[in-house]
CSV table of C-alpha atoms in Angstrom, one decimal:
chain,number,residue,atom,x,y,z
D,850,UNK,CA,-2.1,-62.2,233.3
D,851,UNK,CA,-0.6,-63.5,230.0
D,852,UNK,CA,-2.9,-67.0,230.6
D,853,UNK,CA,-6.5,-65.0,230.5
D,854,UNK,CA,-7.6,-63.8,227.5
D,855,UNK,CA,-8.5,-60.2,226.7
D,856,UNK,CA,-11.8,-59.8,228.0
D,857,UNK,CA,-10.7,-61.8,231.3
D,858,UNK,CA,-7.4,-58.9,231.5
D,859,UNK,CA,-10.7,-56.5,231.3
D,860,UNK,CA,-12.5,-58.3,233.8
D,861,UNK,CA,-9.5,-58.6,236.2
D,862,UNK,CA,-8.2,-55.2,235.7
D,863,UNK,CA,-11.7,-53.8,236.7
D,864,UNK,CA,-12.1,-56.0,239.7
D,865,UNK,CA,-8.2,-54.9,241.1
D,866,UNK,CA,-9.7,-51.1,240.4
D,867,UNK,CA,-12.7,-51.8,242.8
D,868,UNK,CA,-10.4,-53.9,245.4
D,869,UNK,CA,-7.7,-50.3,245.3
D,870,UNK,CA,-10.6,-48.1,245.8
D,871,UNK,CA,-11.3,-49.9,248.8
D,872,UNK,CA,-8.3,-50.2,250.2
D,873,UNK,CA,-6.6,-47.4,253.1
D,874,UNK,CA,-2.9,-45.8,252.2
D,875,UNK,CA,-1.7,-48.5,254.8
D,876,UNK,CA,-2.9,-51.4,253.3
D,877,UNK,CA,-2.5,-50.2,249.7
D,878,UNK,CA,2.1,-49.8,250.8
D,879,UNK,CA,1.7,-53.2,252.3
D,880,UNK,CA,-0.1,-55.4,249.5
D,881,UNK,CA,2.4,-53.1,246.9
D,882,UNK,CA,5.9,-52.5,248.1
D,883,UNK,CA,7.5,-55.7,247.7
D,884,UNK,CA,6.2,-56.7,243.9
D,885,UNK,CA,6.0,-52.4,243.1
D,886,UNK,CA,8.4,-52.2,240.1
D,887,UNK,CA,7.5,-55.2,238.7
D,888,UNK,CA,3.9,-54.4,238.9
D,889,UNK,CA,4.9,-51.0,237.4
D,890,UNK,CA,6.9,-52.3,235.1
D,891,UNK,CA,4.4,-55.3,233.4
D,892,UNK,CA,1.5,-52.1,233.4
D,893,UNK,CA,3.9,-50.2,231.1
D,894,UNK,CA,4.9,-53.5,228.7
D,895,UNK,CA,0.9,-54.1,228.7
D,896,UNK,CA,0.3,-50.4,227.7
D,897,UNK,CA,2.6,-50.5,224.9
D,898,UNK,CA,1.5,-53.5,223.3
D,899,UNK,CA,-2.3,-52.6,223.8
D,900,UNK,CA,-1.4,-49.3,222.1
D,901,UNK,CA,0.2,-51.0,219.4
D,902,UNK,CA,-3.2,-53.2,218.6
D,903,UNK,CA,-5.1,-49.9,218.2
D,904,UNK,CA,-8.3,-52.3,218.0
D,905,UNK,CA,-11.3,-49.5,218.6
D,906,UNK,CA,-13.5,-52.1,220.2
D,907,UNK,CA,-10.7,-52.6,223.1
D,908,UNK,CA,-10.2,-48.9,223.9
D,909,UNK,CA,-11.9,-49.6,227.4
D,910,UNK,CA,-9.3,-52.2,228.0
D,911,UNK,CA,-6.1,-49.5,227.4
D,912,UNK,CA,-8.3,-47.1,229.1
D,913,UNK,CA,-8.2,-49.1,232.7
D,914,UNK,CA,-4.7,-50.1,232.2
D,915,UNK,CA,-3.7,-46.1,232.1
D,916,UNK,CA,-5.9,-45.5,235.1
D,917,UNK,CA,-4.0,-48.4,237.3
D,918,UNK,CA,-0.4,-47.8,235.9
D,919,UNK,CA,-1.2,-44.0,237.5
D,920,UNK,CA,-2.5,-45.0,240.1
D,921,UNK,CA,0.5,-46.6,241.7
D,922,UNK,CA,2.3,-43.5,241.2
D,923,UNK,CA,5.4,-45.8,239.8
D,924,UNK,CA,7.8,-44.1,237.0
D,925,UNK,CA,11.0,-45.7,235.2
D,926,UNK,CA,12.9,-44.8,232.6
D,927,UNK,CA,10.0,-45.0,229.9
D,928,UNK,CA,8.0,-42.4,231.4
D,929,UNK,CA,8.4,-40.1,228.5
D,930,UNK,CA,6.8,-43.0,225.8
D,931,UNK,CA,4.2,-44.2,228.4
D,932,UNK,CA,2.8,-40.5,229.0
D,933,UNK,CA,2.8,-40.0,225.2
D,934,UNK,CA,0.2,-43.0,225.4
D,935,UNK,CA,-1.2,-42.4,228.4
D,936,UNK,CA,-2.0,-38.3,227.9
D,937,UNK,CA,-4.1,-38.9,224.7
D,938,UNK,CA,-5.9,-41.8,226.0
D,939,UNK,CA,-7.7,-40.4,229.0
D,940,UNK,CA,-8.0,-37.3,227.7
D,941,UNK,CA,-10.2,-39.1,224.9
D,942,UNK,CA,-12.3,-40.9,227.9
D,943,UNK,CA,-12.8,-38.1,230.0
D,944,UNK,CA,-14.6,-36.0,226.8
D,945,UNK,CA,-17.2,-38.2,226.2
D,946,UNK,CA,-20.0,-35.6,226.8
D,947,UNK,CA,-23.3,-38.4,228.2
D,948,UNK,CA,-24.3,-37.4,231.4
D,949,UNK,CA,-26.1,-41.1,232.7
D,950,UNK,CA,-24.1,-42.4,235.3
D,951,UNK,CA,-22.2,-45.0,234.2
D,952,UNK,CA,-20.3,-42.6,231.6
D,953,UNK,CA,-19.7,-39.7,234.4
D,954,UNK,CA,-18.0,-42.2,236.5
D,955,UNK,CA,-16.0,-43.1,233.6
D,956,UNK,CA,-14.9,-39.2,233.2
D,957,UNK,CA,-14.4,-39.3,236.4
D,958,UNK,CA,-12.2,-42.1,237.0
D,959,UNK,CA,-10.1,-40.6,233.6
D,960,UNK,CA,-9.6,-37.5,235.3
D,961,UNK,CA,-8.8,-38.5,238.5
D,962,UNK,CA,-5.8,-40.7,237.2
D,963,UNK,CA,-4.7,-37.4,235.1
D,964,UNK,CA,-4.2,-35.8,238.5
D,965,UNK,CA,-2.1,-38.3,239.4
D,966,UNK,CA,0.5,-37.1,236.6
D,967,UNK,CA,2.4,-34.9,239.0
D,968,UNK,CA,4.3,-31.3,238.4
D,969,UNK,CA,7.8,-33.4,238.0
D,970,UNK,CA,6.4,-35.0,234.9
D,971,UNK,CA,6.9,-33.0,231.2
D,972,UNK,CA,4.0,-33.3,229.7
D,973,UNK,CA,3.8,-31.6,225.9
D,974,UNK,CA,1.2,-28.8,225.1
D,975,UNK,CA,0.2,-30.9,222.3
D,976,UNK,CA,-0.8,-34.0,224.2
D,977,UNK,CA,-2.9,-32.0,226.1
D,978,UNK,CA,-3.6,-28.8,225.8
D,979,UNK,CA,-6.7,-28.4,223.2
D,980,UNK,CA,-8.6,-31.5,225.2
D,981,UNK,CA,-8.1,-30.3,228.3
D,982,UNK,CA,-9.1,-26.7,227.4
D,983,UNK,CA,-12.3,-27.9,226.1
D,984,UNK,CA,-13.2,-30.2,229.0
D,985,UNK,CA,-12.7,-27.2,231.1
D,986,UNK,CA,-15.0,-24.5,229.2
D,987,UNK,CA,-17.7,-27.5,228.6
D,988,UNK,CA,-17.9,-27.9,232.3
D,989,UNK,CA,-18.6,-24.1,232.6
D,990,UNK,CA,-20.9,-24.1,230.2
D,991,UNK,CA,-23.1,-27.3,231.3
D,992,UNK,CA,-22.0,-28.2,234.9
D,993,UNK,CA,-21.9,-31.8,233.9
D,994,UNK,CA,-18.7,-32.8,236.2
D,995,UNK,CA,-18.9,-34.1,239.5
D,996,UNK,CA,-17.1,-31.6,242.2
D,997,UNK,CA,-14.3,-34.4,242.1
D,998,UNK,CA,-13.8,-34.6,238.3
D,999,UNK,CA,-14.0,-31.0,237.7
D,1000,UNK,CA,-11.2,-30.3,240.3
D,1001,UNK,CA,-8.7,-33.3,239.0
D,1002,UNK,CA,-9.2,-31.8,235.5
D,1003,UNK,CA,-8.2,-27.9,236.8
D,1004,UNK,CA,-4.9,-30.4,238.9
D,1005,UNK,CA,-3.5,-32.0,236.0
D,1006,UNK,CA,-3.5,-28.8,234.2
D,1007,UNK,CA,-1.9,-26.8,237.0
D,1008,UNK,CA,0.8,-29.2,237.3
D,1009,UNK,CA,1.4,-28.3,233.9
D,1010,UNK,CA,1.9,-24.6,235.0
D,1011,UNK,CA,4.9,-26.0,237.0
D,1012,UNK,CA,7.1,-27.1,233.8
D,1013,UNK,CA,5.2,-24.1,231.2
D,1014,UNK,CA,4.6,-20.5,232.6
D,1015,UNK,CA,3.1,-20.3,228.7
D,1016,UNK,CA,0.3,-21.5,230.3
D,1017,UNK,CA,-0.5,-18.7,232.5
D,1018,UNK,CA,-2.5,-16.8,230.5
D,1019,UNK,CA,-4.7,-19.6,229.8
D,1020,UNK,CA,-5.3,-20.8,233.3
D,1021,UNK,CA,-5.3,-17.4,234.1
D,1022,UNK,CA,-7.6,-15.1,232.0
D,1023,UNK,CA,-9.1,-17.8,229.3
D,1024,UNK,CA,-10.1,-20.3,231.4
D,1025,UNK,CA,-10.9,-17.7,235.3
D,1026,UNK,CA,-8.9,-20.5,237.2
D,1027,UNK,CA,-9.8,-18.0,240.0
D,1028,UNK,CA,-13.3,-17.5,239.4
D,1029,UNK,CA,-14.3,-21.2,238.7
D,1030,UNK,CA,-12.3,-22.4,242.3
D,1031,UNK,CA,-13.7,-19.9,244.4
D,1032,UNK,CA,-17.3,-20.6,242.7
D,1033,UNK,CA,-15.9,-24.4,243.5
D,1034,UNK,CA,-14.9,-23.6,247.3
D,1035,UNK,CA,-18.3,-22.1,248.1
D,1036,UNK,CA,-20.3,-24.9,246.8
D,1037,UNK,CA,-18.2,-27.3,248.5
D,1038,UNK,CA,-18.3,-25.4,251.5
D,1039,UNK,CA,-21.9,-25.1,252.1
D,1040,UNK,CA,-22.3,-29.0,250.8
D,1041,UNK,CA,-19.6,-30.3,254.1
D,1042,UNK,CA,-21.3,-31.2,257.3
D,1043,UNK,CA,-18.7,-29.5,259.6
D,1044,UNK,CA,-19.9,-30.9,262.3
D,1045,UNK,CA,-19.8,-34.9,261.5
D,1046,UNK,CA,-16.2,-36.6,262.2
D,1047,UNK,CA,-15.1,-38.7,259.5
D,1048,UNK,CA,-16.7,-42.0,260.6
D,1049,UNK,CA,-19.9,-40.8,260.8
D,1050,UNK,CA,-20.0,-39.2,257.2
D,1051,UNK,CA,-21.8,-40.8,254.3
D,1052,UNK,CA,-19.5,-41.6,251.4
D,1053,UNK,CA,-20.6,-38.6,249.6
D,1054,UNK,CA,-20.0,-36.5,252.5
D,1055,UNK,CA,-16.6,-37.7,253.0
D,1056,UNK,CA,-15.9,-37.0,248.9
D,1057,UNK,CA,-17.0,-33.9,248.9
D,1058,UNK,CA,-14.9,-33.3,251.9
D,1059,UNK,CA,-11.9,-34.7,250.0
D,1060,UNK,CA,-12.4,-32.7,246.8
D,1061,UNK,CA,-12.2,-29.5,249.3
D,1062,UNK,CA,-9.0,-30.7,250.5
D,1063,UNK,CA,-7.7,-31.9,247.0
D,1064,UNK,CA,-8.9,-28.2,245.9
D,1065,UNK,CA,-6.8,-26.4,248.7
D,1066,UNK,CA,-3.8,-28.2,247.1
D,1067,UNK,CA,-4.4,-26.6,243.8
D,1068,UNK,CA,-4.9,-23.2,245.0
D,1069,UNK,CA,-1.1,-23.9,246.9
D,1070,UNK,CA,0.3,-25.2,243.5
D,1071,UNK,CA,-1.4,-21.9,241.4
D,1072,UNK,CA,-0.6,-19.5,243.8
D,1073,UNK,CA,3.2,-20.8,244.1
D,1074,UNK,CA,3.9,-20.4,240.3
D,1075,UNK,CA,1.0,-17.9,239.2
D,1076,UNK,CA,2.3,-14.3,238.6
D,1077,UNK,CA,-0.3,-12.7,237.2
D,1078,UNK,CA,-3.0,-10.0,239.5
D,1079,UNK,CA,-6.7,-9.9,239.1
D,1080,UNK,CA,-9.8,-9.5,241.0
D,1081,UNK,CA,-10.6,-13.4,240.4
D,1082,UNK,CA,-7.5,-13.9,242.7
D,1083,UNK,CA,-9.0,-11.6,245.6
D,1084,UNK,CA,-12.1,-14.0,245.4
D,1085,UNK,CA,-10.1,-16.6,245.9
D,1086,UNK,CA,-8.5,-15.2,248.9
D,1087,UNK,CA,-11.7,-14.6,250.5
D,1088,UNK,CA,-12.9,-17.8,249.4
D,1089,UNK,CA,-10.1,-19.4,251.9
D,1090,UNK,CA,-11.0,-17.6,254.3
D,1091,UNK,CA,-14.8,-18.3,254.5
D,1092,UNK,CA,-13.5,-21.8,254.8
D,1093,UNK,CA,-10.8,-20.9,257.5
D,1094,UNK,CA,-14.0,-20.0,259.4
D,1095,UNK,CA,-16.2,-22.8,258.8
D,1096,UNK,CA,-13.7,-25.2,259.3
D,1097,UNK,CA,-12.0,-23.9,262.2
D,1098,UNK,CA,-12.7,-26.0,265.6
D,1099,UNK,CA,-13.7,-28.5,263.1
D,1100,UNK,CA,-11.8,-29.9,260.8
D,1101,UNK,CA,-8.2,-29.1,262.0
D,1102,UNK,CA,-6.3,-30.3,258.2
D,1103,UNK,CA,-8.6,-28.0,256.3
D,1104,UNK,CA,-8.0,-25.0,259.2
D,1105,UNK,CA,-4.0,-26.1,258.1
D,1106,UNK,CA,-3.8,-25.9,254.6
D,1107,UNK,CA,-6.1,-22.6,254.7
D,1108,UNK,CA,-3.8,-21.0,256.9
D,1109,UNK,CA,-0.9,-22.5,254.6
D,1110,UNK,CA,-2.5,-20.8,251.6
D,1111,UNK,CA,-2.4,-17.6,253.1
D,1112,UNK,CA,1.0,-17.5,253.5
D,1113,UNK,CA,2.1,-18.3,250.3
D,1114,UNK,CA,-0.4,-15.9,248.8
D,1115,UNK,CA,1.6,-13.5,251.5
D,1116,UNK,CA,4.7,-14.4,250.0
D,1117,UNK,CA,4.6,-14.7,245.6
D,1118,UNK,CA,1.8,-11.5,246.0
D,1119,UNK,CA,-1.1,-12.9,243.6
D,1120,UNK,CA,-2.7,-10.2,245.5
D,1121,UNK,CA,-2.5,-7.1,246.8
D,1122,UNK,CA,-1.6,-6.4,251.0
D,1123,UNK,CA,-4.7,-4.1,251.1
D,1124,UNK,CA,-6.7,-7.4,249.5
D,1125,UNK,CA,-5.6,-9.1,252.4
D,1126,UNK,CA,-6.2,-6.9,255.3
D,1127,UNK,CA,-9.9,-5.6,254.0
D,1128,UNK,CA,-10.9,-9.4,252.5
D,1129,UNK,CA,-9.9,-10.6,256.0
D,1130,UNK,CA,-7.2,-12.9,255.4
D,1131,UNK,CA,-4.9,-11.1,258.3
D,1132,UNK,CA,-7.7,-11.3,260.9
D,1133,UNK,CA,-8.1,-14.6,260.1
D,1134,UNK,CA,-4.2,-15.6,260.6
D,1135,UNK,CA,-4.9,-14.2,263.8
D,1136,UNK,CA,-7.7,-15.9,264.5
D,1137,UNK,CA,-5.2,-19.3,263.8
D,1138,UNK,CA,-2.8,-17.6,266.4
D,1139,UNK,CA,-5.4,-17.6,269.2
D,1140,UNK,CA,-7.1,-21.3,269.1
D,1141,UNK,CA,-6.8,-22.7,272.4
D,1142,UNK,CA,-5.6,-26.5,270.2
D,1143,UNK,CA,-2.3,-24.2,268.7
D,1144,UNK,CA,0.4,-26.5,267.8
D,1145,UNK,CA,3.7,-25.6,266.1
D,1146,UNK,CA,3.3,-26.1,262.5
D,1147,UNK,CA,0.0,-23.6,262.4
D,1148,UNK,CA,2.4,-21.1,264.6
D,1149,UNK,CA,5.3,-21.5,261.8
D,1150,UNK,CA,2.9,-20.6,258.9
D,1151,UNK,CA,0.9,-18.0,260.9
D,1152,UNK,CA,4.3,-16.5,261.9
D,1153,UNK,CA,5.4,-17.0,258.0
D,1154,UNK,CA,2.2,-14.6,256.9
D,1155,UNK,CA,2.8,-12.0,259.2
D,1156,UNK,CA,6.6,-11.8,258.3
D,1157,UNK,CA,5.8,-11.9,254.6
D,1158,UNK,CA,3.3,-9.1,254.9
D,1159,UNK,CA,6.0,-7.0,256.9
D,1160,UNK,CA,8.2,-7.8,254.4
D,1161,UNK,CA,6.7,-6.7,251.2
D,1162,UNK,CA,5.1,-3.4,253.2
D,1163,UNK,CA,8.9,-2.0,254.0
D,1164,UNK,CA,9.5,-1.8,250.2
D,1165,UNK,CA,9.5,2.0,249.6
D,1166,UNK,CA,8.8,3.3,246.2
D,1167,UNK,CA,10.0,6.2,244.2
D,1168,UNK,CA,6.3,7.2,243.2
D,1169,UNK,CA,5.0,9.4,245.6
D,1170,UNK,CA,0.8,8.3,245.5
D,1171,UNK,CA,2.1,4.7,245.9
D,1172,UNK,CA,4.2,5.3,248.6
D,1173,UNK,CA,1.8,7.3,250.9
D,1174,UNK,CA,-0.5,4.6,250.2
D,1175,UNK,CA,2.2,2.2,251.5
D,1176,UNK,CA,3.1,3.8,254.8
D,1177,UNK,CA,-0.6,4.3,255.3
D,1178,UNK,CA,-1.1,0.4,254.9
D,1179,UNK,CA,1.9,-0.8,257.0
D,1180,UNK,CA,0.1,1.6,259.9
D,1181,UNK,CA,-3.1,-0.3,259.7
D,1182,UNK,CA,-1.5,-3.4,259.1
D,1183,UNK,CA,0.9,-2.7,262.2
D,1184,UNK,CA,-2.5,-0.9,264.0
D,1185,UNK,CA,-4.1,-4.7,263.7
D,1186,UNK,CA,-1.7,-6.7,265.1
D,1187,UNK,CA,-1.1,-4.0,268.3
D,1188,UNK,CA,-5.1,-4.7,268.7
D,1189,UNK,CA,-4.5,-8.3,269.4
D,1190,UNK,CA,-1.7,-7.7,271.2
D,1191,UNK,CA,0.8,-8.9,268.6
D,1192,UNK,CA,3.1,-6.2,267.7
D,1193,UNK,CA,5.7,-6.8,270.0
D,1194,UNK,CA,5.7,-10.0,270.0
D,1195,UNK,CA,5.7,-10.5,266.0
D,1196,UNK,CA,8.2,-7.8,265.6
D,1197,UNK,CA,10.9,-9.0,267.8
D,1198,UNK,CA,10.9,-12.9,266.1
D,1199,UNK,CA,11.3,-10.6,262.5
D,1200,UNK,CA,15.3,-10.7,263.0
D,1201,UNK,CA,15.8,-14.2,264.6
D,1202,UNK,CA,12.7,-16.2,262.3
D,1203,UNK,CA,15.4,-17.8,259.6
D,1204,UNK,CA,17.3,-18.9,262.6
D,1205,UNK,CA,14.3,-20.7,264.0
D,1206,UNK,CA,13.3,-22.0,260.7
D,1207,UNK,CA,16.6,-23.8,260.9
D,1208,UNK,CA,15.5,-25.3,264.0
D,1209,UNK,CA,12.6,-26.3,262.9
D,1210,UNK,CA,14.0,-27.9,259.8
D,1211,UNK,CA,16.6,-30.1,262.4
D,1212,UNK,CA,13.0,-31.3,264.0
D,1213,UNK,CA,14.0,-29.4,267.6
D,1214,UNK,CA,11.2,-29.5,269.9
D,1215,UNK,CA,10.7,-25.8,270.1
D,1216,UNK,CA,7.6,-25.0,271.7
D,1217,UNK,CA,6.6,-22.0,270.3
D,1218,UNK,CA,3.0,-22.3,269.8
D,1219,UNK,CA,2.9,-22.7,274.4
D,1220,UNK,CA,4.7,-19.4,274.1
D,1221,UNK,CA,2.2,-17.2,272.3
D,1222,UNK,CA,-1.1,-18.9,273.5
D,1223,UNK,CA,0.4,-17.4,277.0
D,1224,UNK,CA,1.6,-14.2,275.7
């Protein structure tokens, strides 16, 4: 691009952002993969030297460059210079606090290239961590985001989390991560037409659709590193499973990852066992084991739940209150699953499940989701 001058780099830059956001995954690995660290490479050089400029009246030019370099997901060497650039940059573009449309898409487009930062990438708190804050509490004060913009901001601060457990707190009990994505989930979740397939959705539809799904991958990424217990958590538990239910028969990768996010809840405890059986989490895992479309990977992570609920019920404990209260939940827990007829069955795979893990992990065709659908 070094024969066009500035404003034609603008130009062209905005026109290759239009012709990405049209394109499929397919056709996005097919134009890229041969020229991909070159590409990658020139984005970074022209960063640097834009940077360098620091001409106010060409901040929109740096500002699309950022958002395409992260959008091919491409990191080298320099990653730790270019994010140093990159951070400060978006973070400026996705404050600017007009609400016409022009400058939410703007935010938007900011934001959603900030997600693309991912957990493997240090980020410091001081690149980040005031801007983002603010973006967050001005969005729950005004409700100015789009649905999409708000839940790339809450992304690229989550994969944060992954490198800083400082951060917990913040996410946590500043900020009611919890709260605001269950609030999130439920707006979504009466906004999806569950009963369109994806060809026949509007483009709005199909957005909204995708910010559920893009939201479902937060709560994975939160509830893997969170540690901390509160009642915002529980709503977001129950949260997943009102969309278990709307989504079930439907929309068979939302029914997945909800079922996914019950098991890792089940597993790192961001809530209690007795939120789980009374907010419905357990009857909906069992729900997942009856569908008459079962395949293998929902069996895995339904089995996964039930074993990491088994598991954390058998830990005794020296206080005696805490411990009555534990027999008496591991005999409604174990009371549920002998109602559906599960007991046995779940009980007897407790000893051998690692061992079929394994097999599952070597890619043997195990059909175990054939075996319980005719238990």
């Amino acid at each position: 691009m070094e024969q066009f001058t500035e404003a034609e780099q603008k130009q062209k830059i905005e026109e290759m952002n239009e012709i990405v956001d049209g394109m499929n995954e397919e056709e996005f690995e097919v134009v890229f993969n041969e020229e991909f660290s070159l590409l990658g490479g020139r984005f970074e050089q022209m960063i640097i030297e834009e940077e360098k400029k620091n001409e106010e009246n060409e901040e929109s030019l740096l500002v699309d460059l950022c958002e395409c370099y992260l959008s091919l997901h491409y990191y080298s060497s320099e990653i730790g210079e270019i994010i140093s650039i990159i951070v400060p940059c978006l973070l400026k573009a996705a404050s600017v606090k007009e609400e016409n449309e022009e400058a939410q898409k703007e935010v938007e487009m900011a934001l959603l290239a900030l997600s693309n930062i991912n957990e493997c990438i240090e980020v410091k708190q001081e690149l980040y961590l005031k801007e983002i804050t603010e973006i967050i509490k001005h969005q729950q004060k005004h409700r100015n985001l789009t649905h999409l913009a708000y839940q790339s901001a809450w992304l690229f601060f989550i994969y944060r989390f992954f490198k800083d457990r400082n951060l917990e707190d913040t996410i946590a009990n500043e900020l009611h991560f919890g709260r605001e994505a269950a609030r999130e989930l439920e707006e979504l979740t009466r906004n999806v037409n569950w009963k369109k397939k994806k060809e026949e959705m509007s483009k709005e539809e199909a957005k909204e659709e995708l910010t559920l799904v893009r939201w479902l991958q937060t709560l994975n990424s939160y509830i893997y590193k969170n540690k901390l217990r509160n009642e915002e958590n529980v709503e977001l538990i129950n949260s997943i499973v009102q969309i278990y239910r709307a989504a079930k028969g439907n929309n068979e990768e939302i029914s997945f990852k909800c079922i996914y996010s019950l098991r890792t809840a089940a597993k790192w405890g961001v809530v209690k066992v007795v939120d789980l059986l009374n907010g419905g989490a357990v009857d909906t895992v069992l729900e997942g084991m009856q569908l008459p479309t079962l395949d293998d990977n929902v069996m895995r992570n339904c089995l996964y739940f039930f074993m990491n609920v088994s598991k954390r019920l058998k830990k005794k404990t020296d206080d005696e209150l805490e411990e009555a209260k534990r027999k008496e939940l591991n005999r409604k827990f174990f009371e549920k699953l002998e109602e559906e007829g599960y007991e046995d069955t779940i009980a007897s795979f407790h000893e051998k499940f690692e061992f079929l893990h394994g097999i599952y992990s070597l890619g043997t065709l195990l059909k175990i989701s054939e075996y319980f659908v005719n238990v």
